[in-house]
PDB file of C-alpha atoms in Angstrom:
ATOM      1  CA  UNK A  17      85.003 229.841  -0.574  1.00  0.00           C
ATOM      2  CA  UNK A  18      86.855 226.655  -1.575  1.00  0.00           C
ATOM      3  CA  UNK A  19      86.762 225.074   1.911  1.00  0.00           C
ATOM      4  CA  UNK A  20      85.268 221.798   2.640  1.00  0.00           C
ATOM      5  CA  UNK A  21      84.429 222.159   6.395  1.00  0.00           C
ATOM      6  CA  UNK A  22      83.537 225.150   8.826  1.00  0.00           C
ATOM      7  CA  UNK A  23      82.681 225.557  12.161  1.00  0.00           C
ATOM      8  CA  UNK A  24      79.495 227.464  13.264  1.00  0.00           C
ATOM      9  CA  UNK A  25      79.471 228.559  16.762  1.00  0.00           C
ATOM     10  CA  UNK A  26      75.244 229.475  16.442  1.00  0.00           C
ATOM     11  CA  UNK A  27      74.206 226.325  14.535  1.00  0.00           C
ATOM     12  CA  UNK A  28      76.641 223.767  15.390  1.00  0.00           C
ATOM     13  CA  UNK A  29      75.410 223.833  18.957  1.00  0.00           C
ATOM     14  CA  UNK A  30      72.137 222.083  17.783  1.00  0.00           C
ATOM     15  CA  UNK A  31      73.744 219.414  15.633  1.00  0.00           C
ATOM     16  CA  UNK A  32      73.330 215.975  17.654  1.00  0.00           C
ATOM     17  CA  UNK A  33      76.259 213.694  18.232  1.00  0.00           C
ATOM     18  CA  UNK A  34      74.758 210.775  16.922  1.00  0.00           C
ATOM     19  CA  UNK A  35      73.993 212.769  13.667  1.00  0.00           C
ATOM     20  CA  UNK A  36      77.746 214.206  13.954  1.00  0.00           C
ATOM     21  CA  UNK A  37      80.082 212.565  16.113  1.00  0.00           C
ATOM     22  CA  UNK A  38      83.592 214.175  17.158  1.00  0.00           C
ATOM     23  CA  UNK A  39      82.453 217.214  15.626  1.00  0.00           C
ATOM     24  CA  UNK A  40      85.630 219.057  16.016  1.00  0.00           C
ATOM     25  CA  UNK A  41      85.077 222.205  19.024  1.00  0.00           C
ATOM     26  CA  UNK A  42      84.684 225.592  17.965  1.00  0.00           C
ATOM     27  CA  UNK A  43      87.748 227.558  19.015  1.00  0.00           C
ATOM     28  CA  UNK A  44      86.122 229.803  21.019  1.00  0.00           C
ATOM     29  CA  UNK A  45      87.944 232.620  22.558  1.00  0.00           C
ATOM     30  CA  UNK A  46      90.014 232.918  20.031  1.00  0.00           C
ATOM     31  CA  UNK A  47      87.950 233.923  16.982  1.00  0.00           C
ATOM     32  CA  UNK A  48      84.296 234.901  16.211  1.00  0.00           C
ATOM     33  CA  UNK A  49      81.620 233.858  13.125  1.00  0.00           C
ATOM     34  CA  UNK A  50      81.980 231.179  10.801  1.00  0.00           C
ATOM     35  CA  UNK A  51      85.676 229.374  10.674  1.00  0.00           C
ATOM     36  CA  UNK A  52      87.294 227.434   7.608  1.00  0.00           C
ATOM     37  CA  UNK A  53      89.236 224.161   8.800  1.00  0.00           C
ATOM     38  CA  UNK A  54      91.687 223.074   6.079  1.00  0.00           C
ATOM     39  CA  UNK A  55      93.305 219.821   5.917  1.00  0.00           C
ATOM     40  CA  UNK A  56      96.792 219.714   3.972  1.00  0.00           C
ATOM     41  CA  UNK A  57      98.248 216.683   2.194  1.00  0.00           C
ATOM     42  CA  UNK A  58      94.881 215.099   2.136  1.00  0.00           C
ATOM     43  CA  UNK A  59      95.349 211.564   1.444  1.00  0.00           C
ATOM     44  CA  UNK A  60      92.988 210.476  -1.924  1.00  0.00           C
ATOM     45  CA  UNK A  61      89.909 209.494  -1.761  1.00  0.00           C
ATOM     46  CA  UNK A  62      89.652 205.422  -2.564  1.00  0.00           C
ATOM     47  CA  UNK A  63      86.963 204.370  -4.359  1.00  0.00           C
ATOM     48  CA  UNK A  64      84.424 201.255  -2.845  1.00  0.00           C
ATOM     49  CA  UNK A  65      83.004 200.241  -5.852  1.00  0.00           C
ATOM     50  CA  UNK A  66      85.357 200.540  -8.933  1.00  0.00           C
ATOM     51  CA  UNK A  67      83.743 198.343 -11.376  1.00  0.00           C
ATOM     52  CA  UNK A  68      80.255 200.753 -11.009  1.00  0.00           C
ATOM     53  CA  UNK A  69      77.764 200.739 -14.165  1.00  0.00           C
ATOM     54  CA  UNK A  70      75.306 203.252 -14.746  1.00  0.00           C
ATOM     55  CA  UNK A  71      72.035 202.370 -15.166  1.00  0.00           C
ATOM     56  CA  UNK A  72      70.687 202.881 -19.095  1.00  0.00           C
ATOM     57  CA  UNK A  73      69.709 206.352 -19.764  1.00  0.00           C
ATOM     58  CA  UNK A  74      66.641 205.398 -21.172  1.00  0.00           C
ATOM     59  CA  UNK A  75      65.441 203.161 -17.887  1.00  0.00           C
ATOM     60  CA  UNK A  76      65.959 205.456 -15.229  1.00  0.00           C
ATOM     61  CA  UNK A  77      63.792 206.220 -12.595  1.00  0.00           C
ATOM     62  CA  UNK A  78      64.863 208.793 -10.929  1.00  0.00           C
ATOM     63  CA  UNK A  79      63.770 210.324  -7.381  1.00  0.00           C
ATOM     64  CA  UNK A  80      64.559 213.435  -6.250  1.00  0.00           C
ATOM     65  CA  UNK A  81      65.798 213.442  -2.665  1.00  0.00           C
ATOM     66  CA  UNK A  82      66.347 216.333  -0.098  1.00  0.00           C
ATOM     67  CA  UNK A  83      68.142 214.553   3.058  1.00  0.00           C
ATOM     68  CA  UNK A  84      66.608 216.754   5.678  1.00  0.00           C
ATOM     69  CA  UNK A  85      62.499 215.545   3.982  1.00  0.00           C
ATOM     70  CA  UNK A  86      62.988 211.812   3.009  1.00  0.00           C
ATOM     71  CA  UNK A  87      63.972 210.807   7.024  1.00  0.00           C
ATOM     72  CA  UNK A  88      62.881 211.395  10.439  1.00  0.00           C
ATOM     73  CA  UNK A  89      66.577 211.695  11.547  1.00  0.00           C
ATOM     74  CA  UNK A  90      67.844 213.714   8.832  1.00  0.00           C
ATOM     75  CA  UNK A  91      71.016 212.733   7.736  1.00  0.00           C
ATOM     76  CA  UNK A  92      73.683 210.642   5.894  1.00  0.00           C
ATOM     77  CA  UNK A  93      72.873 207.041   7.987  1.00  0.00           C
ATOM     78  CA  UNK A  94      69.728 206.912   7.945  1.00  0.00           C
ATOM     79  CA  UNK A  95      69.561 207.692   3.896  1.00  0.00           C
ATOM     80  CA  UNK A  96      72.102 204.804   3.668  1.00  0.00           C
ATOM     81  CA  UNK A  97      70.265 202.287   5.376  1.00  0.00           C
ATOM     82  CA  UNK A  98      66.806 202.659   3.415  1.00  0.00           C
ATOM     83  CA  UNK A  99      68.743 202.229   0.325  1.00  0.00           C
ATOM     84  CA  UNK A 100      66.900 198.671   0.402  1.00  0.00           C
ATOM     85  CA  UNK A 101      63.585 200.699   0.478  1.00  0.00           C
ATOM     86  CA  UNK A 102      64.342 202.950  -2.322  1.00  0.00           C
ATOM     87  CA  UNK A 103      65.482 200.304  -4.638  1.00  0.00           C
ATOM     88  CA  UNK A 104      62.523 197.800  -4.176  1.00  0.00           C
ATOM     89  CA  UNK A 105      60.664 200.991  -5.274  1.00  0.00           C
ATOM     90  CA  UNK A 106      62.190 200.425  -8.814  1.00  0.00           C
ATOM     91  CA  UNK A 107      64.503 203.711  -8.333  1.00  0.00           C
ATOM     92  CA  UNK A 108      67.810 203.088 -10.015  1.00  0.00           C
ATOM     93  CA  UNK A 109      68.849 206.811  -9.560  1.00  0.00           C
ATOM     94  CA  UNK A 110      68.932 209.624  -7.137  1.00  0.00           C
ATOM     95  CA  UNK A 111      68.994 213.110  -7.301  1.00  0.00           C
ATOM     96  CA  UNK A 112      70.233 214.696  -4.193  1.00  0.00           C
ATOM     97  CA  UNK A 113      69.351 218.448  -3.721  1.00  0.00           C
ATOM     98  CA  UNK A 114      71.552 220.927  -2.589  1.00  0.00           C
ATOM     99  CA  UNK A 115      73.449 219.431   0.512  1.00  0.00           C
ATOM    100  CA  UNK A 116      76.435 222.253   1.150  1.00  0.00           C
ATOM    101  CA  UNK A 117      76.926 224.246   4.339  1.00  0.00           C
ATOM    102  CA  UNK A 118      73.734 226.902   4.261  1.00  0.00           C
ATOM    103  CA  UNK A 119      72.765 229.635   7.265  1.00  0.00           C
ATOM    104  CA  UNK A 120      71.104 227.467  10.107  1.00  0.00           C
ATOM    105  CA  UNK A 121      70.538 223.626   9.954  1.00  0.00           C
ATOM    106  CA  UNK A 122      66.774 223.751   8.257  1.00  0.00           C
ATOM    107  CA  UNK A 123      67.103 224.695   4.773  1.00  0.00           C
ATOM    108  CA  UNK A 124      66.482 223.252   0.848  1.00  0.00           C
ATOM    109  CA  UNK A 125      70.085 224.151   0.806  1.00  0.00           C
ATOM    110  CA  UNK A 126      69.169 226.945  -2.342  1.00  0.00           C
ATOM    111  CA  UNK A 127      71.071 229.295  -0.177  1.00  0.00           C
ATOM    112  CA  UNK A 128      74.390 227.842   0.250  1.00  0.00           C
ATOM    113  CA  UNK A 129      77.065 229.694   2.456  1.00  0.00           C
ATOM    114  CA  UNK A 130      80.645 227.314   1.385  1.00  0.00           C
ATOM    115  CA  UNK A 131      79.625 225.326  -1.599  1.00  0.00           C
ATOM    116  CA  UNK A 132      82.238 222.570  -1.623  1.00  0.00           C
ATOM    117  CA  UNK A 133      81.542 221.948   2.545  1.00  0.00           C
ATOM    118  CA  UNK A 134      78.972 219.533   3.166  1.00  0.00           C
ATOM    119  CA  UNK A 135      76.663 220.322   5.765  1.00  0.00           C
ATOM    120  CA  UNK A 136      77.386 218.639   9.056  1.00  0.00           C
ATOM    121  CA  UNK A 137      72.987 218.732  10.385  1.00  0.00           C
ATOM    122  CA  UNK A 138      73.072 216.139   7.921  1.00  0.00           C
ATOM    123  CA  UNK A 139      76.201 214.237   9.625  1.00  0.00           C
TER     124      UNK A 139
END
């Protein structure tokens, strides 16, 4: 499945606001199980840091990182904000695990459900 956001009305339930906010509502009534929500003419995506260089090949340290593990909150914020933490380290690379849409909100993300569709547990 090529889509890049679904709506789970058994897991999406648990996902906090803070973690998530405006999560769009399930249509309920209308439908049942997992629903694909497409976006048309999606504007491009534009790019923060253009001028970005890669850190030599033969100097990286790299640190594997599974959102849901490395904070108590578990998601995308959180990560972003102990950037600071990981860099002082002497980390100049990360390797994110598996991050797409998986059954329930508690997984390594080996078992992926819609590969291109970012889980929303980790917001």
């Amino acid at each position: 499945y090529n889509t890049e956001k679904i709506l789970d009305p058994v897991n999406d339930p648990f996902i906090p606001s803070v973690t998530y906010p405006s999560l769009k509502p399930y249509p309920t009534g209308k439908t049942t199980g997992i629903v694909s929500i497409v976006q048309t003419a999606k504007p491009q995506y534009n790019w923060q840091v253009p001028a970005f260089s890669k850190p030599d090949k033969q100097k990286l340290v790299i640190y594997e990182l599974l959102v849901r593990d490395f904070t108590a909150a578990q998601n995308w914020q959180t990560l972003k904000d102990t950037l600071g933490y990981i860099k002082r380290l002497g980390v100049n690379a990360i390797e994110l695990m598996p991050f797409s849409e998986f059954e329930g909100n508690n997984s390594w993300g080996y078992n992926p459900i819609f590969y291109f569709a970012p889980d929303k547990a980790y917001g």
